[in-house]
Amino acid sequence: MRKLTVAFTGFLTIASFDSFAALNMQQYEFRALQDAKIPGRCVYSPISYNQVKLRIDWALGQGLITERASYWGKAYGYYPIVDMFSNQVAAVCKGDLT
């Protein structure tokens, strides 16, 4: 059942993802909530809120996420993980809000 859930999540992510468009707020929120459920997808100890903001601002500057997605990410502490080879958002992880 777990493999089916991971496969289904992966399919939804690929099916709803336009590789040439920035992630909008709905896509960003969906990815954040789905990636949080996958064990080992994100780091085990959350990064600081300052690092969260830096990573979100960098992704926004690169055109990988929209401005609304950056506001949502900063408000809830979710930051994008960017694949260095494809320069696309590979995951959205939870950071520390303090």
PDB file of C-alpha atoms in Angstrom:
ATOM      1  CA  MET A   1       0.000   0.000   0.000  1.00  0.00           C
ATOM      2  CA  ARG A   2       2.862   2.359   0.829  1.00  0.00           C
ATOM      3  CA  LYS A   3       4.478   1.846  -2.576  1.00  0.00           C
ATOM      4  CA  LEU A   4       1.150   2.500  -4.263  1.00  0.00           C
ATOM      5  CA  THR A   5       0.765   5.771  -2.348  1.00  0.00           C
ATOM      6  CA  VAL A   6       4.277   6.903  -3.288  1.00  0.00           C
ATOM      7  CA  ALA A   7       3.735   5.917  -6.931  1.00  0.00           C
ATOM      8  CA  PHE A   8       0.392   7.726  -7.059  1.00  0.00           C
ATOM      9  CA  THR A   9       1.896  10.845  -5.483  1.00  0.00           C
ATOM     10  CA  GLY A  10       4.752  10.766  -7.987  1.00  0.00           C
ATOM     11  CA  PHE A  11       2.323  10.397 -10.866  1.00  0.00           C
ATOM     12  CA  LEU A  12       0.217  13.340  -9.666  1.00  0.00           C
ATOM     13  CA  THR A  13       3.304  15.460  -9.274  1.00  0.00           C
ATOM     14  CA  ILE A  14       4.536  14.686 -12.774  1.00  0.00           C
ATOM     15  CA  ALA A  15       1.094  14.938 -14.365  1.00  0.00           C
ATOM     16  CA  SER A  16       0.347  18.335 -12.846  1.00  0.00           C
ATOM     17  CA  PHE A  17       3.809  19.825 -13.269  1.00  0.00           C
ATOM     18  CA  ASP A  18       4.753  21.987 -16.236  1.00  0.00           C
ATOM     19  CA  SER A  19       8.544  21.925 -16.345  1.00  0.00           C
ATOM     20  CA  PHE A  20       8.736  25.416 -17.841  1.00  0.00           C
ATOM     21  CA  ALA A  21       6.407  27.151 -15.383  1.00  0.00           C
ATOM     22  CA  ALA A  22       6.920  28.385 -11.865  1.00  0.00           C
ATOM     23  CA  LEU A  23       5.070  26.502  -9.153  1.00  0.00           C
ATOM     24  CA  ASN A  24       1.996  28.493  -8.186  1.00  0.00           C
ATOM     25  CA  MET A  25       0.665  28.602  -4.631  1.00  0.00           C
ATOM     26  CA  GLN A  26      -1.708  25.632  -5.042  1.00  0.00           C
ATOM     27  CA  GLN A  27       1.001  23.442  -6.592  1.00  0.00           C
ATOM     28  CA  TYR A  28       3.520  24.535  -3.962  1.00  0.00           C
ATOM     29  CA  GLU A  29       1.117  23.780  -1.097  1.00  0.00           C
ATOM     30  CA  PHE A  30       0.197  20.407  -2.614  1.00  0.00           C
ATOM     31  CA  ARG A  31       3.851  19.449  -3.017  1.00  0.00           C
ATOM     32  CA  ALA A  32       4.642  20.599   0.543  1.00  0.00           C
ATOM     33  CA  LEU A  33       1.906  18.484   2.089  1.00  0.00           C
ATOM     34  CA  GLN A  34       2.671  15.432  -0.074  1.00  0.00           C
ATOM     35  CA  ASP A  35       6.459  15.561   0.311  1.00  0.00           C
ATOM     36  CA  ALA A  36       6.101  15.834   4.099  1.00  0.00           C
ATOM     37  CA  LYS A  37       4.389  12.410   4.094  1.00  0.00           C
ATOM     38  CA  ILE A  38       7.187  10.626   2.224  1.00  0.00           C
ATOM     39  CA  PRO A  39       9.829   9.274   4.650  1.00  0.00           C
ATOM     40  CA  GLY A  40      13.359  10.391   3.810  1.00  0.00           C
ATOM     41  CA  ARG A  41      12.182  12.980   1.291  1.00  0.00           C
ATOM     42  CA  CYS A  42      13.381  15.912   3.399  1.00  0.00           C
ATOM     43  CA  VAL A  43      16.072  16.401   6.019  1.00  0.00           C
ATOM     44  CA  TYR A  44      15.408  15.032   9.486  1.00  0.00           C
ATOM     45  CA  SER A  45      16.297  18.179  11.411  1.00  0.00           C
ATOM     46  CA  PRO A  46      14.552  21.335  10.124  1.00  0.00           C
ATOM     47  CA  ILE A  47      16.661  24.210   8.847  1.00  0.00           C
ATOM     48  CA  SER A  48      16.409  27.636  10.487  1.00  0.00           C
ATOM     49  CA  TYR A  49      13.776  30.146   9.431  1.00  0.00           C
ATOM     50  CA  ASN A  50      16.498  32.413   8.022  1.00  0.00           C
ATOM     51  CA  GLN A  51      17.602  29.558   5.749  1.00  0.00           C
ATOM     52  CA  VAL A  52      13.956  28.931   4.790  1.00  0.00           C
ATOM     53  CA  LYS A  53      13.606  32.567   3.677  1.00  0.00           C
ATOM     54  CA  LEU A  54      16.905  32.488   1.773  1.00  0.00           C
ATOM     55  CA  ARG A  55      15.945  29.353  -0.139  1.00  0.00           C
ATOM     56  CA  ILE A  56      12.478  30.672  -0.950  1.00  0.00           C
ATOM     57  CA  ASP A  57      13.863  34.023  -2.127  1.00  0.00           C
ATOM     58  CA  TRP A  58      16.450  32.258  -4.289  1.00  0.00           C
ATOM     59  CA  ALA A  59      13.806  30.026  -5.911  1.00  0.00           C
ATOM     60  CA  LEU A  60      11.592  33.073  -6.505  1.00  0.00           C
ATOM     61  CA  GLY A  61      14.511  34.937  -8.077  1.00  0.00           C
ATOM     62  CA  GLN A  62      15.199  31.966 -10.363  1.00  0.00           C
ATOM     63  CA  GLY A  63      11.555  31.928 -11.490  1.00  0.00           C
ATOM     64  CA  LEU A  64      10.894  28.489  -9.993  1.00  0.00           C
ATOM     65  CA  ILE A  65       8.010  29.578  -7.743  1.00  0.00           C
ATOM     66  CA  THR A  66       5.501  32.418  -7.882  1.00  0.00           C
ATOM     67  CA  GLU A  67       5.404  35.333  -5.485  1.00  0.00           C
ATOM     68  CA  ARG A  68       2.215  34.010  -3.844  1.00  0.00           C
ATOM     69  CA  ALA A  69       3.909  30.633  -3.343  1.00  0.00           C
ATOM     70  CA  SER A  70       6.848  32.414  -1.683  1.00  0.00           C
ATOM     71  CA  TYR A  71       4.481  34.204   0.711  1.00  0.00           C
ATOM     72  CA  TRP A  72       2.749  30.932   1.587  1.00  0.00           C
ATOM     73  CA  GLY A  73       6.088  29.158   2.067  1.00  0.00           C
ATOM     74  CA  LYS A  74       7.381  31.861   4.399  1.00  0.00           C
ATOM     75  CA  ALA A  75       4.135  31.943   6.371  1.00  0.00           C
ATOM     76  CA  TYR A  76       4.096  28.177   6.963  1.00  0.00           C
ATOM     77  CA  GLY A  77       7.836  27.432   6.859  1.00  0.00           C
ATOM     78  CA  TYR A  78       7.978  25.311   3.676  1.00  0.00           C
ATOM     79  CA  TYR A  79      10.968  25.773   1.390  1.00  0.00           C
ATOM     80  CA  PRO A  80      11.784  24.319  -2.042  1.00  0.00           C
ATOM     81  CA  ILE A  81      14.544  21.814  -2.718  1.00  0.00           C
ATOM     82  CA  VAL A  82      15.915  22.485  -6.197  1.00  0.00           C
ATOM     83  CA  ASP A  83      17.543  19.787  -8.312  1.00  0.00           C
ATOM     84  CA  MET A  84      20.910  21.191  -9.379  1.00  0.00           C
ATOM     85  CA  PHE A  85      20.914  19.307 -12.687  1.00  0.00           C
ATOM     86  CA  SER A  86      17.417  20.111 -13.958  1.00  0.00           C
ATOM     87  CA  ASN A  87      17.040  23.412 -12.050  1.00  0.00           C
ATOM     88  CA  GLN A  88      13.504  22.402 -11.056  1.00  0.00           C
ATOM     89  CA  VAL A  89      11.801  22.038  -7.699  1.00  0.00           C
ATOM     90  CA  ALA A  90      12.351  18.428  -6.620  1.00  0.00           C
ATOM     91  CA  ALA A  91      10.579  18.669  -3.243  1.00  0.00           C
ATOM     92  CA  VAL A  92       9.065  21.139  -0.815  1.00  0.00           C
ATOM     93  CA  CYS A  93      10.174  20.587   2.786  1.00  0.00           C
ATOM     94  CA  LYS A  94       9.280  21.947   6.211  1.00  0.00           C
ATOM     95  CA  GLY A  95      11.707  24.197   8.037  1.00  0.00           C
ATOM     96  CA  ASP A  96      11.754  25.668  11.526  1.00  0.00           C
ATOM     97  CA  LEU A  97       9.450  28.654  12.125  1.00  0.00           C
ATOM     98  CA  THR A  98      11.339  29.997  15.148  1.00  0.00           C
TER      99      THR A  98
END
